[in-house]
Short mmCIF file of C-alpha atoms and ligand atoms in Angstrom, two decimals:
data_model
loop_
_atom_site.label_atom_id
_atom_site.label_comp_id
_atom_site.label_asym_id
_atom_site.label_seq_id
_atom_site.Cartn_x
_atom_site.Cartn_y
_atom_site.Cartn_z
CA MET A 1 6.38 9.41 -9.93
CA HIS A 2 4.08 7.74 -7.37
CA GLY A 3 1.30 5.94 -9.22
CA ASN A 4 -2.21 4.94 -8.28
CA LEU A 5 -2.84 1.38 -7.10
CA ILE A 6 -5.51 -0.24 -9.26
CA ASP A 7 -6.19 -3.98 -9.31
CA GLY A 8 -2.79 -4.68 -7.75
CA GLN A 9 -0.82 -2.59 -10.30
CA TRP A 10 0.84 0.79 -9.90
CA VAL A 11 -0.68 2.94 -12.64
CA GLN A 12 1.02 6.13 -13.88
CA SER A 13 -0.65 9.22 -15.30
CA LYS A 14 0.27 12.23 -17.42
CA ASP A 15 -1.59 14.41 -14.93
CA VAL A 16 0.72 15.03 -11.98
CA ASN A 17 0.18 16.58 -8.55
CA SER A 18 3.27 18.16 -6.96
CA ASN A 19 3.11 17.70 -3.20
CA ILE A 20 4.26 20.99 -1.61
CA ASN A 21 5.60 21.51 1.90
CA PRO A 22 3.59 24.24 3.70
CA SER A 23 6.64 25.03 5.87
CA ASP A 24 8.74 25.72 2.78
CA THR A 25 7.00 26.02 -0.56
CA SER A 26 10.29 25.44 -2.41
CA ASP A 27 10.35 21.88 -1.02
CA ILE A 28 8.50 19.45 -3.30
CA ILE A 29 7.91 16.20 -1.41
CA GLY A 30 7.15 14.20 -4.54
CA GLU A 31 5.10 13.87 -7.69
CA TYR A 32 1.88 11.91 -7.48
CA ALA A 33 -0.24 10.61 -10.36
CA ARG A 34 -3.70 12.12 -10.64
CA ALA A 35 -6.20 9.39 -11.46
CA SER A 36 -8.49 9.84 -14.44
CA ALA A 37 -12.21 9.11 -14.41
CA SER A 38 -11.51 5.82 -16.19
CA ASP A 39 -8.90 4.92 -13.53
CA ALA A 40 -11.59 5.41 -10.90
CA GLU A 41 -14.01 3.22 -12.89
CA HIS A 42 -11.37 0.48 -13.16
CA ALA A 43 -10.66 0.73 -9.46
CA VAL A 44 -14.34 0.19 -8.61
CA GLU A 45 -14.54 -2.77 -11.03
CA ALA A 46 -11.38 -4.29 -9.51
CA ALA A 47 -12.77 -3.93 -6.00
CA ARG A 48 -16.07 -5.51 -7.06
CA THR A 49 -14.25 -8.44 -8.72
CA ALA A 50 -12.05 -9.01 -5.67
CA PHE A 51 -14.95 -8.88 -3.22
CA PRO A 52 -16.33 -12.48 -3.36
CA ALA A 53 -12.98 -14.08 -2.48
CA TRP A 54 -11.91 -11.46 0.07
CA SER A 55 -15.29 -11.44 1.83
CA HIS A 56 -15.03 -15.21 2.29
CA SER A 57 -11.34 -15.24 3.22
CA VAL A 58 -10.38 -16.85 6.52
CA PRO A 59 -10.01 -14.33 9.34
CA GLN A 60 -6.42 -15.45 9.95
CA LEU A 61 -5.45 -14.18 6.47
CA ARG A 62 -6.98 -10.77 7.10
CA HIS A 63 -5.41 -10.65 10.55
CA ASP A 64 -1.94 -11.55 9.29
CA ILE A 65 -1.94 -8.99 6.47
CA LEU A 66 -3.06 -6.22 8.81
CA ALA A 67 -0.57 -7.29 11.50
CA ARG A 68 2.29 -7.14 8.96
CA ALA A 69 1.12 -3.70 7.82
CA ALA A 70 0.92 -2.48 11.43
CA ALA A 71 4.45 -3.72 12.10
CA GLU A 72 5.91 -1.96 9.05
CA THR A 73 4.03 1.27 9.87
CA TYR A 74 5.41 1.19 13.40
CA GLU A 75 8.97 0.36 12.33
CA ARG A 76 8.94 3.24 9.82
CA ARG A 77 7.19 5.71 12.16
CA GLU A 78 9.98 8.29 12.02
CA GLU A 79 10.21 8.26 8.23
CA LEU A 80 6.41 8.32 7.84
CA GLY A 81 6.10 11.04 10.48
CA ARG A 82 8.60 13.10 8.53
CA ILE A 83 6.68 12.73 5.26
CA LEU A 84 3.49 13.64 7.15
CA SER A 85 5.00 16.75 8.73
CA ARG A 86 6.47 17.83 5.42
CA GLU A 87 3.20 17.54 3.53
CA GLU A 88 0.67 18.63 6.21
CA GLY A 89 2.72 20.89 8.47
CA LYS A 90 2.14 19.46 11.91
CA THR A 91 5.28 19.22 14.02
CA LEU A 92 7.59 16.23 13.66
CA ALA A 93 6.62 14.97 17.14
CA GLU A 94 2.96 15.18 16.14
CA GLY A 95 3.70 13.54 12.79
CA ILE A 96 5.55 10.61 14.36
CA GLY A 97 2.80 10.34 16.99
CA GLU A 98 0.22 10.09 14.23
CA ALA A 99 2.21 7.38 12.42
CA VAL A 100 2.32 5.39 15.68
CA ARG A 101 -1.43 5.91 16.09
CA ALA A 102 -1.95 4.54 12.57
CA ALA A 103 0.14 1.45 13.43
CA GLN A 104 -1.86 0.93 16.63
CA VAL A 105 -5.23 1.22 14.95
CA ILE A 106 -4.21 -1.21 12.19
CA SER A 107 -2.98 -3.64 14.84
CA PHE A 108 -6.27 -3.30 16.78
CA MET A 109 -8.23 -3.97 13.59
CA ALA A 110 -6.09 -7.04 12.84
CA GLY A 111 -7.54 -8.44 16.08
CA GLU A 112 -11.05 -7.44 15.03
CA ALA A 113 -10.77 -9.77 12.01
CA LEU A 114 -10.60 -12.64 14.53
CA ARG A 115 -13.11 -11.26 17.04
CA ILE A 116 -16.04 -10.66 14.69
CA ALA A 117 -18.93 -12.71 16.06
CA GLY A 118 -22.69 -13.05 16.05
CA GLU A 119 -25.52 -14.18 18.30
CA ARG A 120 -27.82 -17.17 18.50
CA PHE A 121 -31.43 -17.13 19.72
CA ASP A 122 -34.08 -19.81 20.08
CA GLY A 123 -36.69 -19.07 17.39
CA LEU A 124 -40.40 -18.71 18.08
CA VAL A 125 -41.25 -21.64 15.79
CA PRO A 126 -40.91 -24.72 18.02
CA GLY A 127 -37.48 -26.33 17.62
CA SER A 128 -36.08 -23.51 15.47
CA VAL A 129 -32.96 -21.43 15.98
CA ALA A 130 -32.06 -17.99 14.72
CA GLU A 131 -28.50 -16.86 14.07
CA ILE A 132 -27.50 -13.23 13.80
CA THR A 133 -24.33 -12.85 11.75
CA ARG A 134 -22.37 -9.90 10.43
CA GLU A 135 -21.40 -10.04 6.77
CA PRO A 136 -19.05 -7.72 4.86
CA LEU A 137 -20.86 -4.84 3.23
CA GLY A 138 -19.15 -4.81 -0.17
CA VAL A 139 -17.16 -2.09 -1.94
CA ILE A 140 -16.43 0.92 0.27
CA GLY A 141 -15.44 4.35 -1.07
CA ILE A 142 -13.14 6.03 1.44
CA ILE A 143 -12.76 9.81 1.12
CA SER A 144 -10.36 11.37 3.60
CA PRO A 145 -9.29 14.91 4.56
CA TRP A 146 -5.84 16.46 4.77
CA ASN A 147 -5.58 17.09 8.52
CA PHE A 148 -4.81 13.51 9.66
CA PRO A 149 -3.16 12.17 6.49
CA ILE A 150 -2.26 8.72 7.85
CA ALA A 151 -4.40 8.09 10.95
CA ILE A 152 -7.80 8.74 9.36
CA PRO A 153 -7.09 6.62 6.24
CA ALA A 154 -5.64 3.91 8.52
CA TRP A 155 -8.64 3.70 10.82
CA LYS A 156 -11.09 3.61 7.90
CA ILE A 157 -9.12 1.21 5.66
CA ALA A 158 -8.07 -1.23 8.40
CA ALA A 159 -11.64 -1.54 9.67
CA ALA A 160 -13.04 -2.06 6.18
CA LEU A 161 -10.45 -4.77 5.45
CA ALA A 162 -10.76 -6.53 8.81
CA TYR A 163 -14.49 -7.05 8.29
CA GLY A 164 -13.97 -8.37 4.74
CA ASN A 165 -14.67 -5.39 2.47
CA CYS A 166 -12.90 -4.11 -0.64
CA ILE A 167 -11.92 -0.48 -0.98
CA VAL A 168 -11.47 2.40 -3.37
CA PHE A 169 -9.57 5.06 -1.44
CA LYS A 170 -9.44 8.74 -2.45
CA PRO A 171 -7.20 10.81 -0.18
CA ALA A 172 -7.22 14.62 -0.02
CA GLU A 173 -5.27 16.21 -2.87
CA LEU A 174 -3.09 18.16 -0.42
CA VAL A 175 -1.62 15.04 1.22
CA PRO A 176 -1.02 12.22 -1.26
CA GLY A 177 2.30 11.22 0.37
CA CYS A 178 1.01 9.40 3.45
CA ALA A 179 -1.86 7.90 1.47
CA TRP A 180 0.55 6.43 -1.07
CA GLU A 181 2.85 5.05 1.66
CA LEU A 182 -0.07 3.43 3.48
CA ALA A 183 -1.39 1.82 0.30
CA ALA A 184 2.13 0.56 -0.52
CA ILE A 185 2.53 -0.90 2.98
CA LEU A 186 -0.78 -2.77 2.75
CA HIS A 187 0.03 -3.96 -0.78
CA ARG A 188 3.42 -5.30 0.39
CA ALA A 189 1.74 -6.94 3.38
CA GLY A 190 0.02 -9.28 0.91
CA LEU A 191 -3.41 -7.89 0.01
CA PRO A 192 -4.80 -9.68 -3.05
CA ALA A 193 -5.16 -7.55 -6.21
CA GLY A 194 -8.20 -5.28 -6.21
CA VAL A 195 -8.92 -5.48 -2.47
CA LEU A 196 -7.46 -2.00 -1.85
CA ASN A 197 -7.32 0.52 -4.68
CA LEU A 198 -5.79 3.98 -4.36
CA VAL A 199 -7.06 6.72 -6.67
CA MET A 200 -5.47 10.10 -6.02
CA GLY A 201 -7.35 12.97 -7.60
CA SER A 202 -9.76 15.79 -6.99
CA GLY A 203 -12.91 15.51 -4.95
CA SER A 204 -15.04 16.99 -7.68
CA THR A 205 -14.06 14.29 -10.22
CA ILE A 206 -12.78 11.15 -8.48
CA GLY A 207 -14.75 11.71 -5.26
CA ALA A 208 -17.90 12.33 -7.24
CA ILE A 209 -17.46 9.09 -9.22
CA LEU A 210 -17.28 7.11 -5.99
CA THR A 211 -20.35 8.72 -4.43
CA SER A 212 -22.47 8.11 -7.54
CA HIS A 213 -21.16 4.72 -8.74
CA PRO A 214 -23.77 1.94 -8.48
CA GLU A 215 -21.06 -0.65 -7.62
CA VAL A 216 -19.97 1.28 -4.52
CA ASP A 217 -22.02 0.13 -1.53
CA ALA A 218 -20.97 2.66 1.08
CA ILE A 219 -18.99 5.85 1.60
CA SER A 220 -16.91 6.69 4.64
CA PHE A 221 -16.05 10.40 4.58
CA THR A 222 -14.28 12.87 6.85
CA GLY A 223 -14.10 16.54 5.90
CA SER A 224 -16.12 19.72 5.79
CA VAL A 225 -19.85 20.10 6.37
CA PRO A 226 -20.68 21.38 2.85
CA THR A 227 -18.86 18.48 1.20
CA GLY A 228 -20.45 16.04 3.66
CA ARG A 229 -23.92 17.31 2.78
CA HIS A 230 -23.13 17.12 -0.92
CA ILE A 231 -21.93 13.53 -0.54
CA ALA A 232 -25.02 12.59 1.48
CA ALA A 233 -27.28 13.83 -1.30
CA ALA A 234 -25.27 11.90 -3.92
CA CYS A 235 -25.35 8.70 -1.82
CA VAL A 236 -29.13 8.59 -1.64
CA SER A 237 -29.92 9.84 -5.12
CA GLY A 238 -28.75 6.75 -7.05
CA PRO A 239 -30.59 3.45 -7.38
CA THR A 240 -28.59 1.71 -4.63
CA MET A 241 -28.90 4.27 -1.78
CA LYS A 242 -25.44 3.85 -0.28
CA ARG A 243 -24.73 3.49 3.39
CA MET A 244 -22.74 6.48 4.61
CA GLN A 245 -20.63 7.59 7.50
CA LEU A 246 -19.88 11.32 7.57
CA GLU A 247 -17.50 12.90 10.08
CA MET A 248 -17.59 16.65 9.64
CA GLY A 249 -16.97 19.84 11.51
CA GLY A 250 -17.00 21.00 15.08
CA LYS A 251 -17.17 24.18 17.14
CA ASN A 252 -16.13 22.38 20.26
CA PRO A 253 -16.52 24.04 23.67
CA LEU A 254 -14.10 23.78 26.57
CA VAL A 255 -15.86 24.95 29.73
CA VAL A 256 -13.58 26.21 32.51
CA LEU A 257 -15.20 26.62 35.92
CA ASP A 258 -13.98 28.72 38.86
CA ASP A 259 -12.92 25.60 40.76
CA ALA A 260 -10.68 24.27 37.95
CA ASN A 261 -6.98 23.69 38.47
CA LEU A 262 -5.56 26.64 36.50
CA ASP A 263 -2.52 24.74 35.16
CA VAL A 264 -4.71 21.89 33.93
CA ALA A 265 -7.13 24.34 32.30
CA VAL A 266 -4.33 26.23 30.52
CA GLU A 267 -2.83 22.99 29.26
CA CYS A 268 -6.21 21.75 27.98
CA ALA A 269 -7.02 25.10 26.34
CA VAL A 270 -3.65 25.55 24.61
CA ASN A 271 -3.29 21.93 23.57
CA GLY A 272 -6.90 21.53 22.41
CA GLY A 273 -7.13 24.93 20.74
CA PHE A 274 -3.76 25.45 19.09
CA TYR A 275 -1.79 22.24 18.71
CA SER A 276 -1.68 20.82 15.19
CA THR A 277 -2.25 24.49 14.28
CA GLY A 278 -5.88 24.17 15.45
CA GLN A 279 -6.60 22.02 12.39
CA LYS A 280 -8.59 19.29 14.11
CA CYS A 281 -12.31 18.69 13.97
CA THR A 282 -12.08 18.10 17.73
CA ALA A 283 -10.21 21.37 18.47
CA SER A 284 -11.66 23.50 21.28
CA SER A 285 -12.28 26.73 19.40
CA ARG A 286 -14.68 28.04 22.08
CA LEU A 287 -13.45 28.58 25.64
CA ILE A 288 -16.44 29.17 27.91
CA VAL A 289 -15.11 30.54 31.17
CA THR A 290 -16.84 31.51 34.42
CA ASP A 291 -16.26 34.99 35.86
CA GLY A 292 -14.12 34.00 38.84
CA ILE A 293 -11.33 32.40 36.78
CA HIS A 294 -11.72 34.29 33.49
CA ASP A 295 -9.00 36.92 33.90
CA ARG A 296 -6.48 34.51 35.47
CA LEU A 297 -7.03 31.99 32.67
CA VAL A 298 -6.67 34.57 29.91
CA HIS A 299 -3.50 35.93 31.53
CA ALA A 300 -1.94 32.48 32.02
CA MET A 301 -2.86 31.42 28.48
CA THR A 302 -1.34 34.57 27.03
CA GLU A 303 1.92 33.97 28.90
CA ARG A 304 1.94 30.42 27.55
CA LEU A 305 1.17 31.56 23.98
CA LYS A 306 4.10 34.02 24.13
CA ARG A 307 6.42 31.08 24.70
CA LEU A 308 5.06 28.93 21.86
CA CYS A 309 7.36 28.75 18.88
CA VAL A 310 5.64 28.93 15.48
CA GLY A 311 7.93 27.63 12.78
CA HIS A 312 9.06 24.97 10.32
CA ALA A 313 7.33 21.70 11.14
CA LEU A 314 10.62 19.78 11.16
CA ALA A 315 12.52 22.18 13.44
CA PRO A 316 12.93 20.65 16.92
CA GLU A 317 12.01 23.89 18.72
CA THR A 318 8.66 24.28 16.89
CA HIS A 319 5.43 23.89 18.87
CA ILE A 320 3.05 25.06 16.13
CA GLY A 321 3.70 24.34 12.47
CA PRO A 322 2.33 26.26 9.50
CA VAL A 323 -1.25 26.36 8.27
CA VAL A 324 -1.79 23.66 5.64
CA ASP A 325 -1.98 25.94 2.56
CA GLU A 326 -2.55 29.43 1.23
CA ARG A 327 -6.32 28.95 0.99
CA GLN A 328 -6.71 27.85 4.61
CA LEU A 329 -4.42 30.69 5.73
CA ALA A 330 -6.62 33.15 3.85
CA THR A 331 -9.70 31.67 5.59
CA ASP A 332 -8.05 31.99 9.02
CA LEU A 333 -7.03 35.62 8.38
CA GLU A 334 -10.48 36.41 7.04
CA TYR A 335 -12.09 35.10 10.25
CA ILE A 336 -9.63 37.10 12.35
CA GLY A 337 -10.79 40.20 10.45
CA ILE A 338 -14.44 39.19 10.93
CA GLY A 339 -13.91 38.77 14.69
CA ARG A 340 -12.42 42.26 14.99
CA ALA A 341 -15.15 43.77 12.86
CA GLU A 342 -17.79 42.07 15.03
CA GLY A 343 -16.37 43.82 18.10
CA ALA A 344 -14.42 40.99 19.75
CA THR A 345 -11.00 41.88 21.22
CA LEU A 346 -8.01 40.32 19.49
CA HIS A 347 -6.19 39.77 22.77
CA TRP A 348 -3.13 38.01 21.38
CA GLY A 349 -1.64 37.03 18.03
CA GLY A 350 -3.45 36.70 14.72
CA GLU A 351 -0.65 38.06 12.50
CA ARG A 352 0.87 36.32 9.52
CA LEU A 353 4.52 35.57 10.37
CA GLU A 354 7.64 35.66 8.22
CA ARG A 355 10.12 32.84 8.72
CA PRO A 356 13.43 31.99 6.97
CA THR A 357 11.55 29.65 4.64
CA LYS A 358 8.51 30.74 2.64
CA GLY A 359 5.52 29.08 4.30
CA PHE A 360 2.04 29.70 5.70
CA TYR A 361 2.86 30.81 9.24
CA LEU A 362 0.23 32.30 11.52
CA GLN A 363 0.60 33.47 15.09
CA PRO A 364 -2.06 31.73 17.26
CA ALA A 365 -4.98 34.11 17.83
CA LEU A 366 -6.85 34.50 21.11
CA PHE A 367 -10.08 36.53 21.07
CA THR A 368 -11.74 37.80 24.24
CA ASN A 369 -15.06 39.62 24.74
CA VAL A 370 -16.63 37.22 22.27
CA LYS A 371 -20.41 36.98 22.19
CA PRO A 372 -22.14 33.71 21.25
CA GLU A 373 -23.88 35.26 18.25
CA MET A 374 -20.60 36.33 16.60
CA ARG A 375 -19.50 34.32 13.57
CA ILE A 376 -16.13 33.47 15.15
CA ALA A 377 -18.08 31.75 17.95
CA ARG A 378 -20.43 29.88 15.64
CA GLU A 379 -18.55 28.84 12.49
CA GLU A 380 -15.75 26.30 12.18
CA ILE A 381 -12.57 28.16 11.24
CA PHE A 382 -10.18 25.19 11.30
CA GLY A 383 -7.14 27.20 12.32
CA PRO A 384 -5.30 28.43 15.42
CA VAL A 385 -8.06 30.84 16.43
CA VAL A 386 -9.75 30.53 19.84
CA SER A 387 -12.67 32.58 21.20
CA VAL A 388 -13.12 33.18 24.93
CA LEU A 389 -16.72 33.60 26.08
CA ARG A 390 -17.35 34.85 29.64
CA VAL A 391 -20.27 33.36 31.62
CA LYS A 392 -21.57 33.84 35.15
CA ASP A 393 -22.04 30.20 36.20
CA TYR A 394 -22.11 26.53 35.19
CA ALA A 395 -25.73 26.62 34.02
CA GLN A 396 -24.99 29.43 31.57
CA ALA A 397 -21.80 27.66 30.48
CA LEU A 398 -23.65 24.44 29.66
CA ASP A 399 -26.32 26.33 27.81
CA MET A 400 -23.69 28.13 25.72
CA ALA A 401 -21.68 24.93 25.15
CA ASN A 402 -24.78 23.27 23.68
CA GLY A 403 -25.89 26.35 21.75
CA THR A 404 -24.33 25.29 18.46
CA GLU A 405 -25.33 23.36 15.37
CA PHE A 406 -22.31 21.07 15.96
CA GLY A 407 -21.85 18.28 18.50
CA LEU A 408 -18.51 16.53 18.09
CA SER A 409 -16.50 16.93 21.30
CA ALA A 410 -16.96 18.97 24.47
CA GLY A 411 -14.73 19.43 27.50
CA ILE A 412 -14.92 20.74 31.03
CA CYS A 413 -12.18 21.68 33.48
CA THR A 414 -13.44 21.41 37.04
CA THR A 415 -12.60 19.69 40.32
CA SER A 416 -16.30 19.28 41.12
CA LEU A 417 -17.68 15.77 40.73
CA LYS A 418 -21.18 17.25 40.62
CA TYR A 419 -20.48 19.48 37.61
CA ALA A 420 -18.29 16.90 35.85
CA SER A 421 -21.02 14.26 36.14
CA HIS A 422 -23.75 16.65 35.05
CA PHE A 423 -21.69 17.80 32.05
CA LYS A 424 -20.92 14.24 30.93
CA ARG A 425 -24.64 13.49 30.91
CA ASN A 426 -25.88 16.77 29.43
CA ALA A 427 -23.26 17.98 26.94
CA GLN A 428 -24.71 17.48 23.46
CA ALA A 429 -21.58 15.92 21.96
CA GLY A 430 -20.41 12.49 20.85
CA ILE A 431 -17.23 12.82 22.94
CA VAL A 432 -16.97 14.43 26.38
CA LYS A 433 -13.67 15.07 28.14
CA VAL A 434 -13.18 16.05 31.79
CA ASN A 435 -9.88 17.81 32.59
CA GLN A 436 -8.50 16.71 29.20
CA PRO A 437 -8.20 18.54 25.87
CA THR A 438 -11.23 18.11 23.59
CA SER A 439 -8.94 16.68 20.90
CA GLY A 440 -6.78 13.55 21.05
CA LEU A 441 -8.70 10.29 21.06
CA ASP A 442 -7.96 6.67 21.89
CA TYR A 443 -7.83 4.33 18.91
CA HIS A 444 -9.76 1.49 20.59
CA LEU A 445 -12.83 3.61 21.45
CA PRO A 446 -15.73 4.76 19.29
CA PHE A 447 -15.42 8.18 17.63
CA GLY A 448 -18.22 10.34 16.27
CA GLY A 449 -20.49 13.26 17.02
CA ARG A 450 -24.07 14.45 17.13
CA LYS A 451 -26.17 17.14 15.47
CA GLY A 452 -24.46 18.70 12.41
CA SER A 453 -21.06 17.12 13.14
CA SER A 454 -21.67 13.52 12.16
CA TYR A 455 -24.01 11.24 10.35
CA GLY A 456 -24.11 7.46 10.46
CA PRO A 457 -22.51 4.84 12.69
CA ARG A 458 -19.39 5.45 14.79
CA GLU A 459 -15.82 4.90 13.62
CA GLN A 460 -13.14 2.98 15.52
CA GLY A 461 -13.16 0.40 18.29
CA HIS A 462 -15.36 -2.65 17.76
CA TYR A 463 -18.24 -0.23 17.08
CA ALA A 464 -16.73 0.22 13.59
CA ALA A 465 -18.41 -3.09 12.69
CA ASP A 466 -21.79 -1.32 12.71
CA PHE A 467 -20.78 0.55 9.57
CA TYR A 468 -18.58 -1.99 7.80
CA THR A 469 -20.83 -5.05 8.20
CA ILE A 470 -24.41 -5.89 7.38
CA ILE A 471 -26.48 -7.90 9.80
CA LYS A 472 -28.18 -11.07 8.63
CA THR A 473 -30.86 -12.96 10.58
CA ALA A 474 -31.02 -16.66 9.60
CA TYR A 475 -33.91 -18.88 10.78
CA THR A 476 -33.41 -22.66 10.83
CA SER A 477 -35.81 -25.50 11.55
CA ALA A 478 -34.79 -29.14 11.62
CA GLY A 479 -36.59 -29.91 8.35
CA ASP A 480 -38.13 -33.16 9.52
CA ALA A 481 -41.92 -33.53 9.49
N1 NDP B 501 -13.86 17.76 10.32
C1 NDP B 501 -12.70 17.47 9.81
O1 NDP B 501 -12.06 16.55 10.22
C2 NDP B 501 -12.21 18.29 8.70
C3 NDP B 501 -12.83 19.45 8.36
N2 NDP B 501 -12.34 20.18 7.35
C4 NDP B 501 -13.02 21.44 7.04
O2 NDP B 501 -13.13 21.55 5.65
C5 NDP B 501 -12.56 22.77 5.18
C6 NDP B 501 -11.96 22.59 3.83
O3 NDP B 501 -11.05 21.52 3.82
P1 NDP B 501 -11.06 20.51 2.62
O4 NDP B 501 -9.95 19.56 2.67
O5 NDP B 501 -11.20 21.30 1.37
O6 NDP B 501 -12.37 19.69 2.99
P2 NDP B 501 -13.36 19.00 2.00
O7 NDP B 501 -14.55 18.57 2.75
O8 NDP B 501 -13.54 19.83 0.81
O9 NDP B 501 -12.52 17.70 1.55
C7 NDP B 501 -12.47 16.49 2.25
C8 NDP B 501 -12.35 15.35 1.23
O10 NDP B 501 -13.50 15.31 0.39
C9 NDP B 501 -13.10 15.40 -0.98
N3 NDP B 501 -14.14 16.05 -1.76
C10 NDP B 501 -14.28 17.39 -2.04
N4 NDP B 501 -15.37 17.57 -2.79
C11 NDP B 501 -15.93 16.36 -3.02
C12 NDP B 501 -17.07 15.92 -3.74
N5 NDP B 501 -17.87 16.75 -4.40
N6 NDP B 501 -17.35 14.60 -3.76
C13 NDP B 501 -16.59 13.72 -3.11
N7 NDP B 501 -15.46 14.09 -2.41
C14 NDP B 501 -15.15 15.39 -2.35
C15 NDP B 501 -11.80 16.17 -0.91
O11 NDP B 501 -11.06 16.05 -2.09
P3 NDP B 501 -9.99 17.19 -2.49
O12 NDP B 501 -8.81 16.96 -1.64
O13 NDP B 501 -9.71 16.97 -3.90
O14 NDP B 501 -10.66 18.51 -2.24
C16 NDP B 501 -11.15 15.52 0.29
O15 NDP B 501 -10.62 14.25 -0.03
C17 NDP B 501 -11.58 23.12 6.27
O16 NDP B 501 -11.33 24.47 6.29
C18 NDP B 501 -12.28 22.64 7.49
O17 NDP B 501 -13.20 23.59 7.92
C19 NDP B 501 -11.26 19.76 6.63
C20 NDP B 501 -10.60 18.62 6.93
C21 NDP B 501 -11.03 17.79 8.02
O1 AKG B 502 -8.65 14.63 17.97
C1 AKG B 502 -8.28 13.63 17.38
O2 AKG B 502 -7.42 12.88 17.84
C2 AKG B 502 -8.91 13.24 16.06
C3 AKG B 502 -9.43 14.41 15.32
C4 AKG B 502 -9.91 14.10 13.97
O3 AKG B 502 -10.21 12.99 13.64
C5 AKG B 502 -10.02 15.18 12.97
O4 AKG B 502 -9.66 16.31 13.26
O5 AKG B 502 -10.45 14.89 11.84
#
């Protein structure tokens, strides 16, 4: 059994979580210990005890540990990608790609340990100086979702460690495999006991302990909007008022204008809407298409969708793996029913598929004749379901793109510099892409959204320091009379 990592020790439990492959429910990837409430308490205590030494450690130590972890993650990318694809269901190519991304982000953050710097000003008191420094924040609770089982934990954990923080990490229950491997890699790389603690268990028990514990200084969370809101309330209700970073849902638009290159637009729409089974917060679930290209785009997309192979995540011919679990499949099918009932046209797909192995297979669904007020155009489904909305011109497209409570990513396909520039400036989203899919982000650049999608400072790149460090302003005078 794979235990939890608490204060440098692997701790077993009688309560076991069997990690099931969504491509083949008879395949059990492994048994993972479910942490108890007292395990979570011990993990927080261990992190608190480890904090003084780790927060004052020399940057070279933090760099070297992270660099070793990045190297092992990269060397084992195929094995880790396979575990990832088995437990989450994205294709093997996507799984290996995500393992590489994790290695790259850890390597970037190793450099951040050395680059962290401050500023110096002349003070207003004659002869005085003021120094602005960044100090580690303390104990960070990291709560991650199932859809990026190694990259999201890696970019949160590596940043927290680089800037000198200690961690209690609770991964999503559906994907303990990658979380355990990442914790084991960092442990082997030489982290002192207590600096990183892994507590696998449910959100409602272990997650809730982290968000309410007075010794946890901050929470970094990625997941759904309702859970994000719940966590936000818990973070501010205790005596310490935790810092928080919440990355939540999206209903991301991809605008396609008449002047777009059709091949580019189809690639962006299919990749951004359906790859990774549409299970990305950055997925383009709304295609907003001007009249002149609408029918050609829908036709070309449909031809492309007919050629996509939905199947076992590990099979080399598969383009789209299964949905992550029965519950998410039920949600996707429910929304497909809602779309039909609302009067949208189910133009292609949307059927549950049988495959040689028992899994959660769903044919990608493309809806046309969708109106902006329909639920399928407003609510995050988190599956391979894309709505096409027809508009008359760019102005209407922009208006519709922004007409959502979310604001994570937004894309436009156009060959017009005028419209591309206007969209970059006026799209109400944290990430804007021109002639690129709305999903798929660079690990060295800041990531986050606006409106209901995100709360708190950005993740990734050197901007991550804004969450994981606290700014101190020190005033100094010479001290002589
Ligand atoms: N924007 C994004 O990146 C993502 C969005 N989602 C959206 O969320 C929906 C449901 O997915 P799901 O994984 O259940 O997302 P959740 O938001 O429920 O879970 C995300 C993480 O939060 C934990 N959690 C759940 N409840 C609490 C709580 N009360 N306190 C602290 N932590 C908690 C979960 O633990 P546990 O695993 O035990 O539930 C998990 O680790 C999807 O259909 C999708 O719409 C999901 C994943 C990513
Ligand atoms: O699009 C990406 O590369 C990242 C998406 C993401 O972080 C998410 O879906 O949670």
